[in-house]
Coordinates of C-alpha atoms and ligand atoms in Angstrom, one line a residue:
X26 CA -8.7 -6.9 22.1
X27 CA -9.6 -10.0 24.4
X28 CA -6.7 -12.0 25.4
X29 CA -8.2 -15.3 24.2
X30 CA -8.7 -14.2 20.7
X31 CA -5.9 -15.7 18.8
X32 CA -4.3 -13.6 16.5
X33 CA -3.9 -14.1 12.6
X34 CA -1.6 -17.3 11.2
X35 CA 1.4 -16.0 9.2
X36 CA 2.5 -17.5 6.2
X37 CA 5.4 -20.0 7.0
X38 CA 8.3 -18.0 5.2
X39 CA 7.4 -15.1 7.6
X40 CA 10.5 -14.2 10.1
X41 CA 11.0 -11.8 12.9
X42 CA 12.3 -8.7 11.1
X43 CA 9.8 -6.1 11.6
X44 CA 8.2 -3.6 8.4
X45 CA 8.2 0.2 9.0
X46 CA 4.7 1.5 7.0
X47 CA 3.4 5.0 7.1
X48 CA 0.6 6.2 5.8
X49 CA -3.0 7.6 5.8
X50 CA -5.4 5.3 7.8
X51 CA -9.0 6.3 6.3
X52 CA -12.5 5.9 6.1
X53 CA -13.8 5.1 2.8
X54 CA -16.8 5.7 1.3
X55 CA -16.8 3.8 -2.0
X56 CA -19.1 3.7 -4.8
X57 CA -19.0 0.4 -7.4
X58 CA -21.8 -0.4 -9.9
X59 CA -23.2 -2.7 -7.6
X60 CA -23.4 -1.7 -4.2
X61 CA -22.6 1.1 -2.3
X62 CA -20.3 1.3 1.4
X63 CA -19.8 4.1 3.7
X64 CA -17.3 4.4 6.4
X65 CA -15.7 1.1 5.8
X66 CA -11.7 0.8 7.1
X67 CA -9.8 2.3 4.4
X68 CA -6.3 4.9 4.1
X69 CA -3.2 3.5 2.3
X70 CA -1.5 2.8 5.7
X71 CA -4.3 0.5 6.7
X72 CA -4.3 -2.1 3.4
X73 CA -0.4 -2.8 3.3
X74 CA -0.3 -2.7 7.2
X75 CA -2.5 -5.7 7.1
X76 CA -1.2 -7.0 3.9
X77 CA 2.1 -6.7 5.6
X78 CA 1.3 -9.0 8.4
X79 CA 1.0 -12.1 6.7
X80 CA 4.9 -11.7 6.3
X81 CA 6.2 -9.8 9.1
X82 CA 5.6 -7.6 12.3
X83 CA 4.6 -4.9 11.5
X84 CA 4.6 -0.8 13.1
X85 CA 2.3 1.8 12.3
X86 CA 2.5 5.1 11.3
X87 CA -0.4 7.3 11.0
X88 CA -3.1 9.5 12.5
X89 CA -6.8 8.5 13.0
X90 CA -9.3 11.4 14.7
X91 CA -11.6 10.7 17.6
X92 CA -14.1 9.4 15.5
X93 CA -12.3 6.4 15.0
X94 CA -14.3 3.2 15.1
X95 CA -12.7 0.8 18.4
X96 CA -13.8 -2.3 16.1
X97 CA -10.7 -1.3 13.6
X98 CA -8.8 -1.3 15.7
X99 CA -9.6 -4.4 17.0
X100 CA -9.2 -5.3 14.0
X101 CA -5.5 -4.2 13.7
X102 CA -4.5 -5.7 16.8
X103 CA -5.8 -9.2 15.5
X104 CA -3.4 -8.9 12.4
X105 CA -0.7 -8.3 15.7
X106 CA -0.2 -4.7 14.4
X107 CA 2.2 -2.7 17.2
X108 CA 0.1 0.6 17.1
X109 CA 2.8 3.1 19.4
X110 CA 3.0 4.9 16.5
X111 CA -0.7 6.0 15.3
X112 CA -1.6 8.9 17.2
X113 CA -5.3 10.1 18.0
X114 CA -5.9 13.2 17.4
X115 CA -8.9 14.2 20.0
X116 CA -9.9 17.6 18.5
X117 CA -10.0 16.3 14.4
X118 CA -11.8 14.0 12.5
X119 CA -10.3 10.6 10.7
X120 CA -9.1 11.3 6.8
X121 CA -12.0 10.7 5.0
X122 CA -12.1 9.6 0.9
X123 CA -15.0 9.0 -1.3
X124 CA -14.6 7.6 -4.6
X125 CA -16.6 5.7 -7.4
X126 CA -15.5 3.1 -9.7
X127 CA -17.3 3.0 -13.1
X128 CA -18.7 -0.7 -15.1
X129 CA -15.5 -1.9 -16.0
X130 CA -13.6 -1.0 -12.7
X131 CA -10.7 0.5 -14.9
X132 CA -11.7 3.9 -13.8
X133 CA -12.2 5.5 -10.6
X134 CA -13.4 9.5 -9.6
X135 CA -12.3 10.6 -6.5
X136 CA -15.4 12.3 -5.3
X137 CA -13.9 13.8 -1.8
X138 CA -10.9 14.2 0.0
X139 CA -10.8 15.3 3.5
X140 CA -7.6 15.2 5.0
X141 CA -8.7 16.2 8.8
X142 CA -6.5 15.1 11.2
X143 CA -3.9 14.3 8.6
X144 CA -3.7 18.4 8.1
X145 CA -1.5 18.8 11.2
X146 CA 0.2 15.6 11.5
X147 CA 3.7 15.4 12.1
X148 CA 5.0 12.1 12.3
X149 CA 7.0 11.3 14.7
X150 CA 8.6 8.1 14.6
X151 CA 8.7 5.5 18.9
X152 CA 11.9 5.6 19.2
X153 CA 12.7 1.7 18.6
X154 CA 11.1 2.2 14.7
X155 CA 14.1 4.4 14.3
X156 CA 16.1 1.4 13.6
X157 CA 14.0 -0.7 11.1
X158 CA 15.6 -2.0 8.0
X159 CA 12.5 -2.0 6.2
X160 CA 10.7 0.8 5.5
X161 CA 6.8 1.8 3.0
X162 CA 5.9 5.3 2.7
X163 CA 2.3 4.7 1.9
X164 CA 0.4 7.7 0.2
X165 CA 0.1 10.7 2.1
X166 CA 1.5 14.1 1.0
X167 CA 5.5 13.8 0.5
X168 CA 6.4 16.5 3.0
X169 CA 5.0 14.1 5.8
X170 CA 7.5 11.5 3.5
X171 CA 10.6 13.5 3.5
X172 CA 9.5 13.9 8.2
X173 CA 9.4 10.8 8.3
X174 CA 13.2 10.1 6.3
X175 CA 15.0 12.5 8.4
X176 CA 13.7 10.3 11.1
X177 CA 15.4 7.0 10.2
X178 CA 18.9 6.3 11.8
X179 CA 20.0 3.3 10.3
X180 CA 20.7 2.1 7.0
X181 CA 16.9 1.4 5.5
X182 CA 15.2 -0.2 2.6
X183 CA 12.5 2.9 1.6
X184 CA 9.6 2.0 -0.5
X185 CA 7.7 4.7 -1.7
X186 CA 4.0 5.3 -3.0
X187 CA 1.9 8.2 -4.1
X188 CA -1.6 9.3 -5.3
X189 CA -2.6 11.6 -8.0
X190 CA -3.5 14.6 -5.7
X191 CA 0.1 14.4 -4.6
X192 CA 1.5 14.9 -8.1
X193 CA -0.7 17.9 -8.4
X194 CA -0.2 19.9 -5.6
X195 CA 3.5 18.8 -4.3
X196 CA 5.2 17.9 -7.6
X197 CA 7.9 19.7 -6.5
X198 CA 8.0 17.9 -2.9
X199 CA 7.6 14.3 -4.3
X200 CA 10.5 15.0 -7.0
X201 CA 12.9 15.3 -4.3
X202 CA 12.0 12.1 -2.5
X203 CA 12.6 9.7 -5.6
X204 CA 16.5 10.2 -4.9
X205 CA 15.6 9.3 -1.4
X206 CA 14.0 6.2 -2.2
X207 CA 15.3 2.5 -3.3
X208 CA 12.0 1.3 -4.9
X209 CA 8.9 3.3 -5.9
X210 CA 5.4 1.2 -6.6
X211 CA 3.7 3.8 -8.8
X212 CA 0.6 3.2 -10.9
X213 CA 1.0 3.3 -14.3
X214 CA -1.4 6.7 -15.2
X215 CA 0.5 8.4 -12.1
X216 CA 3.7 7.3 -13.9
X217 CA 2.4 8.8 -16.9
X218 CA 1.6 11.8 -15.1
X219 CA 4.9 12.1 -13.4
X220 CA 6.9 11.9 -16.6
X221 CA 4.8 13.2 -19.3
X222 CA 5.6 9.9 -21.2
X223 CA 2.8 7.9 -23.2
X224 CA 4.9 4.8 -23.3
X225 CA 4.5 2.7 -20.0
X226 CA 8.3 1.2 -20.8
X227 CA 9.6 4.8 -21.1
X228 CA 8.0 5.9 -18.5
X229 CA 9.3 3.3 -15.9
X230 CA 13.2 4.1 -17.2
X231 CA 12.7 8.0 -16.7
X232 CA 11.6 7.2 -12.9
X233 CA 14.3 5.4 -12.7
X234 CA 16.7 8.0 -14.1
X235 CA 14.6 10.4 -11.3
X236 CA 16.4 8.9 -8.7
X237 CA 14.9 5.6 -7.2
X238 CA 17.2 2.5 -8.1
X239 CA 14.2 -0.2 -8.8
X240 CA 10.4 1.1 -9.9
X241 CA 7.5 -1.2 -10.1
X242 CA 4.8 0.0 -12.5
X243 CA 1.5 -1.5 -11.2
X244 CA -1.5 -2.2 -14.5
X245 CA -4.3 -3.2 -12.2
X246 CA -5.7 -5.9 -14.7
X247 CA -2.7 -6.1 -16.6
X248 CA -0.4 -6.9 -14.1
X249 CA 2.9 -5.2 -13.2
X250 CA 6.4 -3.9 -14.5
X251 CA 9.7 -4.4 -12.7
X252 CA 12.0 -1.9 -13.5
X253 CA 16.0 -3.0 -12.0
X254 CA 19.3 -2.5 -12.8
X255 CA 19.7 -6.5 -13.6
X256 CA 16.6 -6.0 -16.2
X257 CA 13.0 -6.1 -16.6
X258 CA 10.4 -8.3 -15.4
X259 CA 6.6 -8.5 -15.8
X260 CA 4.3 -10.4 -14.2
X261 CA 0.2 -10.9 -14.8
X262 CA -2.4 -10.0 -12.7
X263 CA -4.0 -13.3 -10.9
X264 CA -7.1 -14.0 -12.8
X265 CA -10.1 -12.7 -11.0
X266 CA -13.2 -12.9 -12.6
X267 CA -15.8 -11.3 -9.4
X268 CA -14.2 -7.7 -8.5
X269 CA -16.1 -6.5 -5.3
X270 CA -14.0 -3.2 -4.8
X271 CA -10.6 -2.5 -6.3
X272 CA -9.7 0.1 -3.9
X273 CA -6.3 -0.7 -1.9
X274 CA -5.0 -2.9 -4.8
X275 CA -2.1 -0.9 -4.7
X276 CA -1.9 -0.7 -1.0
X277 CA -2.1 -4.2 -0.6
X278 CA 0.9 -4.9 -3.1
X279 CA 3.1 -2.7 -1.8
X280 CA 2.6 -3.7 1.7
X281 CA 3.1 -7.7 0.9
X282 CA 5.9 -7.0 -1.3
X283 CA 7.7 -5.1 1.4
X284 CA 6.6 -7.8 4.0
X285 CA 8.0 -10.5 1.9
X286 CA 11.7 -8.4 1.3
X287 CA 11.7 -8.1 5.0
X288 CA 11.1 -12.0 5.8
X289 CA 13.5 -13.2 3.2
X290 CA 15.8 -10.1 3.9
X291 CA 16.9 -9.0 0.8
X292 CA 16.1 -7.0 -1.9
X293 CA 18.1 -8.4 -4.8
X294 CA 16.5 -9.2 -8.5
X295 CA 15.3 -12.6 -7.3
X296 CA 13.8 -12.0 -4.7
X297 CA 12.2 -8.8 -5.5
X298 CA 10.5 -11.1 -8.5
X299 CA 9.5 -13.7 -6.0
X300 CA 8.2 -10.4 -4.3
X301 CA 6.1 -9.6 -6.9
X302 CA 4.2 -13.1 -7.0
X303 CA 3.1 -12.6 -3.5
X304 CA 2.1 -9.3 -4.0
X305 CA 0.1 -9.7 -6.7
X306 CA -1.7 -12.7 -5.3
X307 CA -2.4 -10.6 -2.2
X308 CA -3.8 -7.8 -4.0
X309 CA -6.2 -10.3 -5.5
X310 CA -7.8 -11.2 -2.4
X311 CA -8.1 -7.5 -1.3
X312 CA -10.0 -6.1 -4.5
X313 CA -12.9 -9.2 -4.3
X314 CA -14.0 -7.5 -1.3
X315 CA -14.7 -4.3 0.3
X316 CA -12.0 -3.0 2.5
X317 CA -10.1 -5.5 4.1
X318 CA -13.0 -7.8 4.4
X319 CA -10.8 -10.5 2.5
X320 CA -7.5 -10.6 4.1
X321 CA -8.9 -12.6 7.1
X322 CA -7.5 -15.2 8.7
X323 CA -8.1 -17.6 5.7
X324 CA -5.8 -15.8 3.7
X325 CA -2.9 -17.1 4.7
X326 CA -3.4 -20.2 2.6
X327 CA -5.3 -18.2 0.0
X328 CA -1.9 -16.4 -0.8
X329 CA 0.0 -19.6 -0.6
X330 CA -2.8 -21.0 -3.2
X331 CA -2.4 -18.0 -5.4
X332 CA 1.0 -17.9 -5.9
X333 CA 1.3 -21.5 -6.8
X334 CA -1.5 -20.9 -9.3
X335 CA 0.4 -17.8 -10.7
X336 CA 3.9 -19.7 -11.1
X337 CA 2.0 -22.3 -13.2
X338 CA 0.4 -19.4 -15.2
X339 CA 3.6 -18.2 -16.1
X340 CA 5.9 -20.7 -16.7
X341 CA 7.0 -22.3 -20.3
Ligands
AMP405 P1 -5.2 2.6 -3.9 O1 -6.5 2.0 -4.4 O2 -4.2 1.5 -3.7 O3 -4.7 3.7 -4.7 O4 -5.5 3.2 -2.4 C1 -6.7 3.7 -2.0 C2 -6.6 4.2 -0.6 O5 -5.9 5.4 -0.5 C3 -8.0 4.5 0.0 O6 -8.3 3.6 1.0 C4 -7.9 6.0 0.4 O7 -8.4 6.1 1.8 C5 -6.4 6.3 0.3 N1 -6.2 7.6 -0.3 C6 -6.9 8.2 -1.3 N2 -6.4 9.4 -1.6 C7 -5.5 9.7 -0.7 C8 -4.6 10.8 -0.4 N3 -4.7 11.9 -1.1 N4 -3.7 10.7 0.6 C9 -3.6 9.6 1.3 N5 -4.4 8.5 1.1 C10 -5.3 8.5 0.2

């Protein structure tokens, strides 16, 4: 990246306290009922990295292949991304996912996934991440999750996501994480999944009773479910009306709501809900675009904007 090219504004509440976030780093090819975009920046890694840096610094954990465009990560770089930690494989190919969304969005197929380079990867963690206090496990298969645990040395705040594939083929795997974990983001049909349950308030008490002390049920439209020890606590969706590309939705949330914990640093009822509101707005900038075409540098007061908006939605 050229030296002159300033880098993203953070939002004033950010602080110094760097975010830990592994993941996959991805590109998508996604299919929506109006249009149609191939090789766009994409990987679970990627969206709450980015998210993430509205709040706080943030390190990066994850494998690209040598087919990797320059541009993204250019494009990292300007969100002031520290990138010791995403290695480039030079003999594999970059993770690759194709999905499509159906007319109402609430739907998507996963058409391919191609893990490539991510079939080898072992992540190992610079030596000065060892130490952060705030820590996502983005989606990617739970054995890389549990590598990259047994890595930590101090005392961490572990958020943990997963995707549908994962609770296929490494039940077992991701079952032992929960106890390892203080808050799993899960989407509500992967929560069903998990559990068996057909009840979304069931379902978010049995993951707790799996292990993790906080669970945050995510509804797309419908918003999301906090699950704590102090009670529960829902909050809407922000009220989009043009969705571009829903992909990263979750990503997005994760990775704001773990920036924001790390900037206010704390993780108690409160602030977890005031979490939540930033999250959710920053989600809603992410899905009226493809990729991260949206979190720009105009987001900054976008998120500000929406989360005002959202507090006036919900209070009475
Ligand atoms: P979300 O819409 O929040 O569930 O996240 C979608 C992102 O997850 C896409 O950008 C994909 O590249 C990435 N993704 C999809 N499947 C997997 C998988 N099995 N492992 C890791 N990342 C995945």
């Amino acid at each position: 990246m050229s030296p002159e090219k300033p880098m993203i504004q953070k939002l004033p509440l950010a602080s110094t306290a760097p975010v830990l976030i592994v993941g996959s780093v991805a590109y998508d090819t996604i299919i929506t009922p109006a249009a149609t975009q191939e090789y766009i920046l994409g990987g679970s890694a990627s969206y709450s990295s980015i998210a993430a840096s509205y709040f706080a610094p943030v390190q990066l954990v994850g494998v690209v292949g040598h087919d990797f465009k320059k541009g993204f990560i250019d494009r990292f770089e300007h969100h002031g991304i520290d990138l010791q930690g995403l290695k480039i494989s030079e003999k594999e190919k970059t993770f690759f996912w194709k999905g499509r969304y159906h007319e109402n969005f609430n739907h998507r197929e996963t058409l391919v996934t191609e893990l490539n380079a991510f079939e080898s990867f072992e992540p190992t963690l610079p030596q000065n991440y060892k130490e952060t206090a705030f820590v996502m496990l983005g989606t990617i298969g739970p054995d890389l999750q549990h590598h990259v645990l047994d890595q930590l040395n101090g005392p961490a705040y572990i958020i943990a996501d997963t995707i549908e594939l994962w609770i296929d083929i490494k039940r077992k795997e991701l079952e032992a994480l929960l106890p390892r974990i203080n808050l799993f983001t899960i989407d509500k049909r992967e929560a069903m999944m998990i559990t068996g349950e057909t009840n979304t308030i069931r379902a978010g008490h049995k993951l707790r009773a799996m292990g993790p002390e906080t669970v945050i049920l995510k509804k797309g439209e419908h918003g999301a479910l906090l699950f704590h020890e102090s009670g529960l606590f829902s909050i809407p969706a922000y009220p989009v009306t043009e969705i571009e590309d829903p992909t990263g939705a979750g990503d997005t949330f994760a990775g704001a709501l773990l920036g924001y914990l790390a900037a206010k640093g704390s993780t108690d009822f409160a602030t977890l809900k005031k979490a939540m509101a930033y999250a959710t707005a920053t989600a809603s900038i992410t899905i009226q675009a493809f990729s991260m075409d949206r979190l720009n540098d105009a987001a900054t007061a976008l998120i500000e904007q929406r989360v005002e908006e959202l507090t006036a939605l919900t209070q009475f």
